[in-house]
Tab-separated table of C-alpha atoms in Angstrom:
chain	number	residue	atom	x	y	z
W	21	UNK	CA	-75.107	-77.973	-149.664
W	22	UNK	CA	-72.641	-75.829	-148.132
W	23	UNK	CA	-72.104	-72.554	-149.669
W	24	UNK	CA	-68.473	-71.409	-150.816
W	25	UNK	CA	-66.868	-69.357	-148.181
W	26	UNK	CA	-65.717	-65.757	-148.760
W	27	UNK	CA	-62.301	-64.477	-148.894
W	28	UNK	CA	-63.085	-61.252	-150.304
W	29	UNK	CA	-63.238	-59.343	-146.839
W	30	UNK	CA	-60.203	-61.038	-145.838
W	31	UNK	CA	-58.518	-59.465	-148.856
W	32	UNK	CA	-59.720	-55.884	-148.376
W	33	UNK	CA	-58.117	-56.168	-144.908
W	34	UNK	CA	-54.945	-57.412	-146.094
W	35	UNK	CA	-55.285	-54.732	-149.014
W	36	UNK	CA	-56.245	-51.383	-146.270
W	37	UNK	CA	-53.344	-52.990	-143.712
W	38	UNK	CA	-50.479	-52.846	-146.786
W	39	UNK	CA	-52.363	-49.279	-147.520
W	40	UNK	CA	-51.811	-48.186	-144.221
W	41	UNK	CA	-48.344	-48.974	-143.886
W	42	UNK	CA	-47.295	-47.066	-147.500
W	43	UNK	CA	-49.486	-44.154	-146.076
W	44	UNK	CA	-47.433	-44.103	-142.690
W	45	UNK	CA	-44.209	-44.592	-144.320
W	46	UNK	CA	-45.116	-41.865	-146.677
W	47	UNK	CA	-46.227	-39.871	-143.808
W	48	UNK	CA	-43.218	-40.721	-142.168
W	49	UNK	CA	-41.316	-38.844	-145.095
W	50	UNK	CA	-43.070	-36.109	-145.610
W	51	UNK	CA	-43.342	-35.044	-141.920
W	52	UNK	CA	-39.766	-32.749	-140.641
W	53	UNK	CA	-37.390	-34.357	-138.920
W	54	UNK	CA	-34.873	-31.664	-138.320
W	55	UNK	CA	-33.845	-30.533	-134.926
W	56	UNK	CA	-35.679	-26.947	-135.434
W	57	UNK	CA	-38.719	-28.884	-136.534
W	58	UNK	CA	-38.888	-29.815	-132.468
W	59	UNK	CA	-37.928	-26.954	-131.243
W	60	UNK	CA	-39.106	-25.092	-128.214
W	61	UNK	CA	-42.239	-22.542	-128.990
W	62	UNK	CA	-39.848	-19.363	-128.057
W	63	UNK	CA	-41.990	-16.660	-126.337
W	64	UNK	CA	-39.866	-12.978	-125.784
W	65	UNK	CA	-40.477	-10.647	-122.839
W	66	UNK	CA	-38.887	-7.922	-121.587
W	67	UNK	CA	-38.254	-6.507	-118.109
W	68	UNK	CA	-41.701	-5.674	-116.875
W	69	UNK	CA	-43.342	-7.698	-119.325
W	70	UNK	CA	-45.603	-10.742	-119.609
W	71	UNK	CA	-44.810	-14.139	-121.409
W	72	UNK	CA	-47.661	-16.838	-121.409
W	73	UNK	CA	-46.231	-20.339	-121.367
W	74	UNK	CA	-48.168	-23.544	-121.538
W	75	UNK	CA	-47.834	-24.294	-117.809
W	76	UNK	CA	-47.915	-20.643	-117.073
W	77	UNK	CA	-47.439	-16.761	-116.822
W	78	UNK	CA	-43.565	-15.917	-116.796
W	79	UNK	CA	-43.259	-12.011	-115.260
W	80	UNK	CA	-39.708	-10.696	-115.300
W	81	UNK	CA	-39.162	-8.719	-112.407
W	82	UNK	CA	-35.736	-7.128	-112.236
W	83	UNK	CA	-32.173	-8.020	-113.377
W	84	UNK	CA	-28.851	-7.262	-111.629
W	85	UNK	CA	-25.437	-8.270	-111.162
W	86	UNK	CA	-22.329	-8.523	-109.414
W	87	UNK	CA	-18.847	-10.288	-108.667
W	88	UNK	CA	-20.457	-11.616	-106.092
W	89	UNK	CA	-23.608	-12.852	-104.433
W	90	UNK	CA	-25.526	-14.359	-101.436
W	91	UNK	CA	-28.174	-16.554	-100.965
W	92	UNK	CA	-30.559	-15.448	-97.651
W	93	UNK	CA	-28.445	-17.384	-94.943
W	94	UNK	CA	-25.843	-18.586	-97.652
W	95	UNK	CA	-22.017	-18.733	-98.340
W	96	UNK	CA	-20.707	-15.313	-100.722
W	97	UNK	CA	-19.756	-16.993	-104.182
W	98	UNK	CA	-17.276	-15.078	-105.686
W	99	UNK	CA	-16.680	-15.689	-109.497
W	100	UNK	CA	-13.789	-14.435	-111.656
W	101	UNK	CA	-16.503	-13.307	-114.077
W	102	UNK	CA	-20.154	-12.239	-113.010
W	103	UNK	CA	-23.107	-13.182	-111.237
W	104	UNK	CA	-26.118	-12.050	-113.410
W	105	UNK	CA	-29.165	-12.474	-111.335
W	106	UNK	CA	-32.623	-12.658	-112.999
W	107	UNK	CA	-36.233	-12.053	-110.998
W	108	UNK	CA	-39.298	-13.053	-112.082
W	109	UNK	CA	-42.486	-15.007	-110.709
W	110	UNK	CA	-44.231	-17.636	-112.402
W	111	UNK	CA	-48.143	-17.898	-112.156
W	112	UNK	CA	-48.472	-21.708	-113.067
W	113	UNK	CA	-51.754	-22.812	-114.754
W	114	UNK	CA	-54.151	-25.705	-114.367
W	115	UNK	CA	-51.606	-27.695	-112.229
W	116	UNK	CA	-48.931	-27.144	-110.354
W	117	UNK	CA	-45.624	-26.988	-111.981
W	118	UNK	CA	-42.217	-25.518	-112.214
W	119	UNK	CA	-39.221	-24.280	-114.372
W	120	UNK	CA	-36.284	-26.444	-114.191
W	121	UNK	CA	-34.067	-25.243	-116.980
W	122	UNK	CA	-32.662	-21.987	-117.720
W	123	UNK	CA	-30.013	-21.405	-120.502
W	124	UNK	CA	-27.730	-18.046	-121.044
W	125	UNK	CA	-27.699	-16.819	-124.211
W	126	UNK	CA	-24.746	-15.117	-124.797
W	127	UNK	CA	-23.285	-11.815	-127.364
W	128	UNK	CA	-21.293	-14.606	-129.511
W	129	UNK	CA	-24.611	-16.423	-129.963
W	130	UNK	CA	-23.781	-19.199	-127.637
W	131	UNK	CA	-26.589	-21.331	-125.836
W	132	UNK	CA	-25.241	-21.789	-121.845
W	133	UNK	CA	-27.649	-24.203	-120.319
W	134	UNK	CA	-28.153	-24.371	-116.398
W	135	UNK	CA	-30.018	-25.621	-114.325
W	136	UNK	CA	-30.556	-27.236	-110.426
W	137	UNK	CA	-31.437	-24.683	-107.423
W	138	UNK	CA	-27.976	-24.788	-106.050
W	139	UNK	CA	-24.792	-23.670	-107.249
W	140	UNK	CA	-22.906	-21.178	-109.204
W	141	UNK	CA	-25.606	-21.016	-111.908
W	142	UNK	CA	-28.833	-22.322	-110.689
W	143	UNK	CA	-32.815	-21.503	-111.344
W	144	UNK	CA	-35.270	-21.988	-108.380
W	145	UNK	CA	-38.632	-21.704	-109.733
W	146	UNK	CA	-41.190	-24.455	-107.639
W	147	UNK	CA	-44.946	-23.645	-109.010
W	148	UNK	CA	-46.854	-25.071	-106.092
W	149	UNK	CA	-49.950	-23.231	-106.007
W	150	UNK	CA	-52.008	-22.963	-109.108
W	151	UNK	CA	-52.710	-19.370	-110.122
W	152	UNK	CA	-50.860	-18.032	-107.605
W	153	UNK	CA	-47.893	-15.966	-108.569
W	154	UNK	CA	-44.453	-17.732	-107.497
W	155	UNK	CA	-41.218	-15.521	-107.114
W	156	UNK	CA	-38.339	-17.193	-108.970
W	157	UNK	CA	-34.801	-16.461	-109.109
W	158	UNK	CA	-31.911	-17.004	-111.613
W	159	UNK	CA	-28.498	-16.973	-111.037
W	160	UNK	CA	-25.972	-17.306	-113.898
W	161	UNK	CA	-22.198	-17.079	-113.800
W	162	UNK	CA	-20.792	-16.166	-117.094
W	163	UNK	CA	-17.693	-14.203	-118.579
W	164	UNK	CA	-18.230	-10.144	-118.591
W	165	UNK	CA	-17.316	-9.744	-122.338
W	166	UNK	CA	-20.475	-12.219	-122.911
W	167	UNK	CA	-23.098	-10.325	-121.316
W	168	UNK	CA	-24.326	-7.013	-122.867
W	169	UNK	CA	-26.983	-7.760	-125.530
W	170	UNK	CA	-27.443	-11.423	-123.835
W	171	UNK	CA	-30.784	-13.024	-122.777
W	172	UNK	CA	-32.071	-15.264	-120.576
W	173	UNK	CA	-34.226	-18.638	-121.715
W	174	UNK	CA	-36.525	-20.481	-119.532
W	175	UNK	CA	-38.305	-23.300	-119.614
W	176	UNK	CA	-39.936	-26.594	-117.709
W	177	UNK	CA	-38.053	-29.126	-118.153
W	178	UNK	CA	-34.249	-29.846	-117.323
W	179	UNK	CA	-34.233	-32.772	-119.576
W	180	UNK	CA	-36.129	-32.176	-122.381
W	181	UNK	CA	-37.015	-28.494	-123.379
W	182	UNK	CA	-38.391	-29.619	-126.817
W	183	UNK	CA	-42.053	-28.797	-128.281
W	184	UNK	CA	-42.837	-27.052	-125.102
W	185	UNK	CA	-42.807	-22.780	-124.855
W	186	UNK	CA	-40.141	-21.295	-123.792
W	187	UNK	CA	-39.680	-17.699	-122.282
W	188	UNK	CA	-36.890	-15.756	-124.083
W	189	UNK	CA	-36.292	-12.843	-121.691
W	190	UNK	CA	-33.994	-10.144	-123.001
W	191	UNK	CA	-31.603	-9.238	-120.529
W	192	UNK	CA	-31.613	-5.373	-121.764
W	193	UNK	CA	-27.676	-5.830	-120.592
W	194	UNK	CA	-25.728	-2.983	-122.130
W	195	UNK	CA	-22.073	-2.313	-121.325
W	196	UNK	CA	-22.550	0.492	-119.195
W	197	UNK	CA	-24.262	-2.438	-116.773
W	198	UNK	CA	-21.319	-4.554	-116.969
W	199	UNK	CA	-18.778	-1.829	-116.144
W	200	UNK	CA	-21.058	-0.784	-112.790
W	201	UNK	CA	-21.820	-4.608	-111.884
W	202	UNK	CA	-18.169	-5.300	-112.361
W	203	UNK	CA	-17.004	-2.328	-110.107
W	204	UNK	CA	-19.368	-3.708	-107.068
W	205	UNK	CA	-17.569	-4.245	-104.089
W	206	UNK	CA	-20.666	-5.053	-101.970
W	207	UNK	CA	-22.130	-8.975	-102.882
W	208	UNK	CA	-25.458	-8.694	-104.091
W	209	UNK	CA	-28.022	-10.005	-101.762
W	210	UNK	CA	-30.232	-12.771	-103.624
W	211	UNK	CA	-34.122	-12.622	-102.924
W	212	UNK	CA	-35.062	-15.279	-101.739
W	213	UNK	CA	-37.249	-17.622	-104.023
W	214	UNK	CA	-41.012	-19.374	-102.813
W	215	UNK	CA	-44.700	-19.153	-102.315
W	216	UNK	CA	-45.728	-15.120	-102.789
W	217	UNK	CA	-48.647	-14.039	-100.825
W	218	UNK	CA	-51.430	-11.921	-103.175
W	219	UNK	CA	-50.155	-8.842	-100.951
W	220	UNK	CA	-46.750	-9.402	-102.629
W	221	UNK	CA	-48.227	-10.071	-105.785
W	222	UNK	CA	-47.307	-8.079	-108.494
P	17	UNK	CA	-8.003	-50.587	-174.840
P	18	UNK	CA	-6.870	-51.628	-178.045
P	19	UNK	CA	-5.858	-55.116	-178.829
P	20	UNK	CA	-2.056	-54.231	-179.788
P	21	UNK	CA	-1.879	-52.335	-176.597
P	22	UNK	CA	-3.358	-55.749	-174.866
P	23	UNK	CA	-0.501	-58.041	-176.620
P	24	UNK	CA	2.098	-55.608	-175.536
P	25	UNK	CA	0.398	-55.469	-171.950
P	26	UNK	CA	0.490	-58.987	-171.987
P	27	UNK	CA	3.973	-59.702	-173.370
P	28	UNK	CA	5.507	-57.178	-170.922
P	29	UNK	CA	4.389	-59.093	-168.032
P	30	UNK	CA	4.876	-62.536	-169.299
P	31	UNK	CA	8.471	-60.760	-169.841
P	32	UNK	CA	8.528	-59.480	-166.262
P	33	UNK	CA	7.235	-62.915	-165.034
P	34	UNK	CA	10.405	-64.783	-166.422
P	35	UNK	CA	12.856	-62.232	-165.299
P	36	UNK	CA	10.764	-61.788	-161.297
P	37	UNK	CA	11.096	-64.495	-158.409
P	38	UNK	CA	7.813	-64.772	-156.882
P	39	UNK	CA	9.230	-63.327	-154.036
P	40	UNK	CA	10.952	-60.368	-155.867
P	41	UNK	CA	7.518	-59.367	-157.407
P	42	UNK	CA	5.916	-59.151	-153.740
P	43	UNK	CA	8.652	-57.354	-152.950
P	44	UNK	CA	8.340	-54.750	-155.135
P	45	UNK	CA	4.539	-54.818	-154.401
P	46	UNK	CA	4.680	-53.905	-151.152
P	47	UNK	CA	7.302	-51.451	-151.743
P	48	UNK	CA	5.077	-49.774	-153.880
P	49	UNK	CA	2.350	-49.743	-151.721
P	50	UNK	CA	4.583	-48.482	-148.896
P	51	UNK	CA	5.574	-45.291	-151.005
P	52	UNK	CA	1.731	-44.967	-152.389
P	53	UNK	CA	0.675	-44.753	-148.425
P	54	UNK	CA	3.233	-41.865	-148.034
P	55	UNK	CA	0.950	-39.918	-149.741
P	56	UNK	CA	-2.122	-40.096	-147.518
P	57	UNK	CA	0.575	-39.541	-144.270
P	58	UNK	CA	2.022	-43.117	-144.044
P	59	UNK	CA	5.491	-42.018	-144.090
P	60	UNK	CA	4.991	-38.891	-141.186
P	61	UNK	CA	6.509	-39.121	-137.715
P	62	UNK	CA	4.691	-41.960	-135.693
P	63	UNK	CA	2.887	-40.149	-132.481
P	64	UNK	CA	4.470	-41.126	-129.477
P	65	UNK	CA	2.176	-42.862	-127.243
P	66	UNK	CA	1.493	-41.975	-124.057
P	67	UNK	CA	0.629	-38.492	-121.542
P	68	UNK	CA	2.959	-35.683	-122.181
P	69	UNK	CA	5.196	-34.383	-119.048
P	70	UNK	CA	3.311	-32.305	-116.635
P	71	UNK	CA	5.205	-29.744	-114.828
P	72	UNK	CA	4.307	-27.903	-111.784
P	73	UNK	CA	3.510	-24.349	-112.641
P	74	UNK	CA	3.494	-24.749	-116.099
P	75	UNK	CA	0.110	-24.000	-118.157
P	76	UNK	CA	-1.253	-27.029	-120.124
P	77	UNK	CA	-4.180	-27.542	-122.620
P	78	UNK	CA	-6.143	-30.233	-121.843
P	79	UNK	CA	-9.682	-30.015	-124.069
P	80	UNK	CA	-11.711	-28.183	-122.671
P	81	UNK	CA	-9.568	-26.743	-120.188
P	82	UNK	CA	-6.457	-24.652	-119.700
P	83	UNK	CA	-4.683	-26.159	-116.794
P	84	UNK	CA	-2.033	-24.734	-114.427
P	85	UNK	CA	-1.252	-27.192	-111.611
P	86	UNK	CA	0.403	-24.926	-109.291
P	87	UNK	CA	1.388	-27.045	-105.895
P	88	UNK	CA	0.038	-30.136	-103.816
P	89	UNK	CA	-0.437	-30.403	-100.229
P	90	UNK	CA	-1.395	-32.273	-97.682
P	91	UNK	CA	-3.739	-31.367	-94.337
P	92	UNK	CA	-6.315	-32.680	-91.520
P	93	UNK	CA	-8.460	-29.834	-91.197
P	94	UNK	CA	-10.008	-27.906	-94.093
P	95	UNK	CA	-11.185	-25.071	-91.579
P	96	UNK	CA	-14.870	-25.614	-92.957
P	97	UNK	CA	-17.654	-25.265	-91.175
P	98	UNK	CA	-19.559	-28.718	-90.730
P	99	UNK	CA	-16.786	-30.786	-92.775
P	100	UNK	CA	-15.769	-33.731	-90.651
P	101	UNK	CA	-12.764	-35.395	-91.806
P	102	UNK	CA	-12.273	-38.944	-92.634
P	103	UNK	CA	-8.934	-39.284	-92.740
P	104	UNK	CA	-5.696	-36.535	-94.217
P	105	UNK	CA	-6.471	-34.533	-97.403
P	106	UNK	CA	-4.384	-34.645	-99.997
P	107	UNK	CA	-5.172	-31.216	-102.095
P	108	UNK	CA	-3.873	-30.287	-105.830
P	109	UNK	CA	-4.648	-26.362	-106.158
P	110	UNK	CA	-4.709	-25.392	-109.915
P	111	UNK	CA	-5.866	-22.967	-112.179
P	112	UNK	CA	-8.763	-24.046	-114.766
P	113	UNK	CA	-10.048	-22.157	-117.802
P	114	UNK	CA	-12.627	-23.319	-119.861
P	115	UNK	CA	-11.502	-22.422	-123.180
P	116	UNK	CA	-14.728	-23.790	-124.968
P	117	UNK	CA	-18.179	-22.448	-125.875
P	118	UNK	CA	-19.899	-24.893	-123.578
P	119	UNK	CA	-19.967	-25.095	-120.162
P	120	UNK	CA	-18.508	-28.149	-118.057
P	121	UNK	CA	-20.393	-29.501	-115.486
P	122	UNK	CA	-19.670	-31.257	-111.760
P	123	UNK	CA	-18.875	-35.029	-112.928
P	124	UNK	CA	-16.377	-33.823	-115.536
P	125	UNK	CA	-15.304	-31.202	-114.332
P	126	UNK	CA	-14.196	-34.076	-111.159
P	127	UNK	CA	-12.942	-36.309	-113.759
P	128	UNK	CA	-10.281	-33.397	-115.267
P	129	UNK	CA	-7.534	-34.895	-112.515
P	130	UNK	CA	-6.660	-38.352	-111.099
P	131	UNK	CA	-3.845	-39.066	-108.659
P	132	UNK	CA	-1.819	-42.211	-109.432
P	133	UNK	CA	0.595	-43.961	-106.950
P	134	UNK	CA	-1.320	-43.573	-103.912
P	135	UNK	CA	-3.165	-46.147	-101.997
P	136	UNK	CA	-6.572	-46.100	-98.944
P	137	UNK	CA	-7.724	-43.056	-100.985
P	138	UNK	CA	-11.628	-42.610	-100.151
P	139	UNK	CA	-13.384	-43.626	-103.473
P	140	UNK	CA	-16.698	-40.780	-103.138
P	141	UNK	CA	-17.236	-37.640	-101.612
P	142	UNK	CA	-19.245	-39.939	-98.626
P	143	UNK	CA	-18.681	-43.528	-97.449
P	144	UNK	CA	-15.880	-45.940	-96.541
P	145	UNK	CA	-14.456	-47.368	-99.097
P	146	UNK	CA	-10.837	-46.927	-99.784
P	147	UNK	CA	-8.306	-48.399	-102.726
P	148	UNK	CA	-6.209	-46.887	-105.197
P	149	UNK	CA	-6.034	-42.942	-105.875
P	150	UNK	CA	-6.465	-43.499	-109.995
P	151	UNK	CA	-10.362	-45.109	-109.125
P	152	UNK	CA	-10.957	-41.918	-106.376
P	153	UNK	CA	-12.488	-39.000	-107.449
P	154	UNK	CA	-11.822	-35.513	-106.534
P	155	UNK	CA	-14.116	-32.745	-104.676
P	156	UNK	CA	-12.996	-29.323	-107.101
P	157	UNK	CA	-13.708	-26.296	-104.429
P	158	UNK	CA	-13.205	-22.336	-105.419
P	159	UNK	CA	-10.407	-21.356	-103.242
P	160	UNK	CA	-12.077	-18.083	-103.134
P	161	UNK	CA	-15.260	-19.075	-101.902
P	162	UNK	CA	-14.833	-22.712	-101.018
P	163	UNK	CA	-17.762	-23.362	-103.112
P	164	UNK	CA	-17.970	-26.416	-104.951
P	165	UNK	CA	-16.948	-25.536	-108.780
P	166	UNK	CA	-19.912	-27.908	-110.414
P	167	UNK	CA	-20.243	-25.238	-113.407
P	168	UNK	CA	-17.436	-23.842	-115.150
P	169	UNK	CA	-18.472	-20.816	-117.818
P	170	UNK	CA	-16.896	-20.461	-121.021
P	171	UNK	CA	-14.026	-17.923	-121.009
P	172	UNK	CA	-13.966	-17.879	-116.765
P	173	UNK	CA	-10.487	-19.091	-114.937
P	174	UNK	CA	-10.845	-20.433	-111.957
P	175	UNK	CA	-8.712	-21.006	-108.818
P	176	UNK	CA	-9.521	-24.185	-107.608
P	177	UNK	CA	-8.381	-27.011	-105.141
P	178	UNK	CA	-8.771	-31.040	-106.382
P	179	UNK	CA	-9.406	-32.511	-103.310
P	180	UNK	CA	-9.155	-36.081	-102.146
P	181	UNK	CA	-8.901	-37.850	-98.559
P	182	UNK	CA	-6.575	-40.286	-97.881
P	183	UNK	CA	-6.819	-43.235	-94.642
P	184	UNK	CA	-5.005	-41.883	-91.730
P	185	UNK	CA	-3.478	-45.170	-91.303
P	186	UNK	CA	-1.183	-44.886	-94.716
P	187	UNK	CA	1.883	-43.574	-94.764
P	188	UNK	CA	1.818	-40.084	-95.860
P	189	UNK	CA	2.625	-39.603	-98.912
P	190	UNK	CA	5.505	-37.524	-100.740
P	191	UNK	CA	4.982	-36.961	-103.627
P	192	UNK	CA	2.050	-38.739	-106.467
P	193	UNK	CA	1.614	-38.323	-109.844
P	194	UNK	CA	-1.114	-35.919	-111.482
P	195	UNK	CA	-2.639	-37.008	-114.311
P	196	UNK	CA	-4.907	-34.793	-116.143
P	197	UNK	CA	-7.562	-35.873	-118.762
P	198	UNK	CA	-9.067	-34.040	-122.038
P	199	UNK	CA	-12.370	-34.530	-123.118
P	200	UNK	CA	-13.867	-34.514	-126.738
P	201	UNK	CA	-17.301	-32.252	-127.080
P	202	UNK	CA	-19.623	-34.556	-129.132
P	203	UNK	CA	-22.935	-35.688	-130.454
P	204	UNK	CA	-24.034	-38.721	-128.505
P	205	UNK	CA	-25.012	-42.208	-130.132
P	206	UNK	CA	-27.486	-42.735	-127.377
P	207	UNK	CA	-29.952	-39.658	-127.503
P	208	UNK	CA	-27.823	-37.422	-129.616
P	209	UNK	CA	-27.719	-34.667	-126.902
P	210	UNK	CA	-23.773	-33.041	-127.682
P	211	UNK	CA	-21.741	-33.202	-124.250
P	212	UNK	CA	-18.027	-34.134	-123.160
P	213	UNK	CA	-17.797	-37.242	-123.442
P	214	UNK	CA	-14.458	-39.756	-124.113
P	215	UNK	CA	-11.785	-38.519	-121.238
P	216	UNK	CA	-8.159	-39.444	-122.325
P	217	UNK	CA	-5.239	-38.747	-119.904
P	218	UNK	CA	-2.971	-36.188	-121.932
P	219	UNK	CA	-0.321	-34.807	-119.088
P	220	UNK	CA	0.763	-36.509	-116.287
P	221	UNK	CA	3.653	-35.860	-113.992
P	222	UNK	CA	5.155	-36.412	-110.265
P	223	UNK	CA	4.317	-33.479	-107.875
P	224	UNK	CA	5.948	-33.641	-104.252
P	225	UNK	CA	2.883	-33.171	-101.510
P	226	UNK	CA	4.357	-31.149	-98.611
P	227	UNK	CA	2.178	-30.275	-95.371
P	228	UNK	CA	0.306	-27.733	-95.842
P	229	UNK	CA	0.585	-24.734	-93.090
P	230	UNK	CA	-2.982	-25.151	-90.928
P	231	UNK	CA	-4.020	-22.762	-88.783
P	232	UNK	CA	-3.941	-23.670	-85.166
């Protein structure tokens, strides 16, 4: 005689599988949505100072400006604002990586993304070696009246700067700075971004 | 409602229904509905479609940009180092603000002006292939750096130079018409990131191109 069969554990499966789509759902409800639920993990530094990123250490060198710049071997860009140019190495960690996006932000509380090593705003930063301090350069074109009190954001990626850290440099612009930047006649001579060797190392 | 105010309601429009042609009633329908819209702006002055007259030297707004197009020439040699023509340029020099609080980047900052009326206009930057001026798009160089302009800050004017390049077998031209778009600053449906986005020719006049003086 055959015995009955059993549709019991076929049940409890059906039963956990409905189970596990409420919990999801109600997972899915309870868990933030909202754009500052994905935002970057902000880290501030000052000139001089230190900020430890997920990829990497961030070290602000020196910030300066002008009407108008050079690269090494490059055209003078002349703006009808200033050149605000930011220098800082980045030590990357475990692998090698870079920072892609930069973003002004400004005295009215605007957000002025850039990004790309070329241009009239532009961030070089290529981590090749790991552990091995890279010196970086940002360049940002921007409106005078913007810049005292304004700092400088940098990050990874160009595309998406969400969940990851973020260095929040501030700028320590004042308006004295703007009124001696803007008198400049000279252009201000970029240095030239790459590889440091440990002698150069800060 | 109460049913005397229902017989009355109903005696008053089999009243109306005796003394009303069919088409009389729709006719005072619509009439009514016509006046009701005048409320919500039915009745205001119809927008004229179409750009709006642009004049040489004469400052327009154009979203995000305030735009003086001052003069147009044409030339064969840009005086750049390692720029080899491919035909004459045809240049529109202008003034651009960016009156926003976002910056405007290369493509639209390229798309701002289109010249219409011209034909064997160079389509890119690079390449061969010609056709009408409205599908060719524009180098925008700082005329006081000759720098490519592919960021524009918020609050900044800017001298610049639209640039296109035009087959040396046409005829040169004299004169084209500029037409210069606006751009709306919003959320995307795609991946939500806000950027310009919907360009919509708002000004667009007839410039004369003269030669433009070249150094020998």
């Amino acid at each position: 005689m055959r015995a009955p069969t059993v549709r019991r554990p076929q049940a409890t499966a059906g039963v956990l599988v409905v189970l596990a789509l409420v919990l999801g759902q109600w997972l899915h409800q309870q868990l933030p949505e909202r754009a500052d639920a994905s935002r970057p993990f902000e880290e501030p530094v000052a000139v001089g100072g230190t900020a430890s990123l997920r990829s990497g250490d961030v070290e602000v060198l020196s910030v300066d400006g002008a009407p108008s710049v050079a690269r090494k071997n490059g055209p003078v860009l002349l703006s009808p604002g200033l050149f605000v140019a930011v220098e800082f190495t980045f030590t990357p960690r475990g692998e090698s990586s870079s920072l892609r996006y930069g973003e002004l932000r400004d005295n009215s509380g605007r957000v002025l993304p850039f990004f790309g090593s070329s241009g009239r705003s532009s961030i070089d930063c290529v981590g090749r070696l790991v552990d091995r301090p890279t010196r970086c350069l940002a360049v940002v074109e921007a409106d005078p009246a913007s810049l005292a009190g304004a700092g400088l954001a940098v990050a990874p990626s160009d595309i998406d700067e969400r969940w990851d850290s973020m260095a929040v440099v501030d700028l320590g612009i004042d308006a004295d700075d703007v009124t001696e930047w803007s008198a400049r006649k000279q252009f201000l001579d970029l240095p030239q971004a790459g590889v440091m060797t440990r002698t150069e190392a800060p | 409602m109460t049913g005397a105010e229902d017989n009355r309601l109903r005696r008053w429009v089999l009243r109306l229904s005796r003394t009303l042609t069919l088409r009389q009633a729709l006719s005072a329908v619509a009439a009514l509905v016509v006046l009701a819209s005048g409320l919500f702006g039915g009745l205001a002055t119809a927008r004229t479609s179409g750009p709006t007259e642009l004049v040489a030297g004469e400052q327009v707004h154009a979203e995000p940009f305030d735009v003086t197009v001052e003069r147009a020439r044409w030339l064969t040699d840009l005086g750049l180092e390692g720029e080899t023509p491919r035909g004459r340029y045809i240049s529109v020099v202008a003034t651009i603000k960016n009156t926003s609080d976002h910056p405007v980047y290369r493509s639209e900052i390229r798309d701002t002006m289109r010249l219409h009326g011209l034909d064997g206009v160079f389509r890119r930057e690079s390449g061969k292939e010609t056709g009408p001026s409205e599908a060719a798009t524009p180098r925008v160089l700082v005329v006081a750096d000759a720098s490519e302009l592919a960021s524009a800050a918020p609050g900044l004017e800017y001298e610049v130079v639209f640039l296109w390049e035009q087959a040396e077998y046409m005829p040169v031209p004299e004169d084209a018409t500029v037409a210069v778009a606006a751009r709306t600053w919003r959320q995307s449906t795609l991946d939500d990131q806000y950027l310009w986005f919907d360009p919509t020719v708002t000004h667009a006049g007839s410039i004369a191109i003269e030669k433009a003086k070249e150094e020998s």
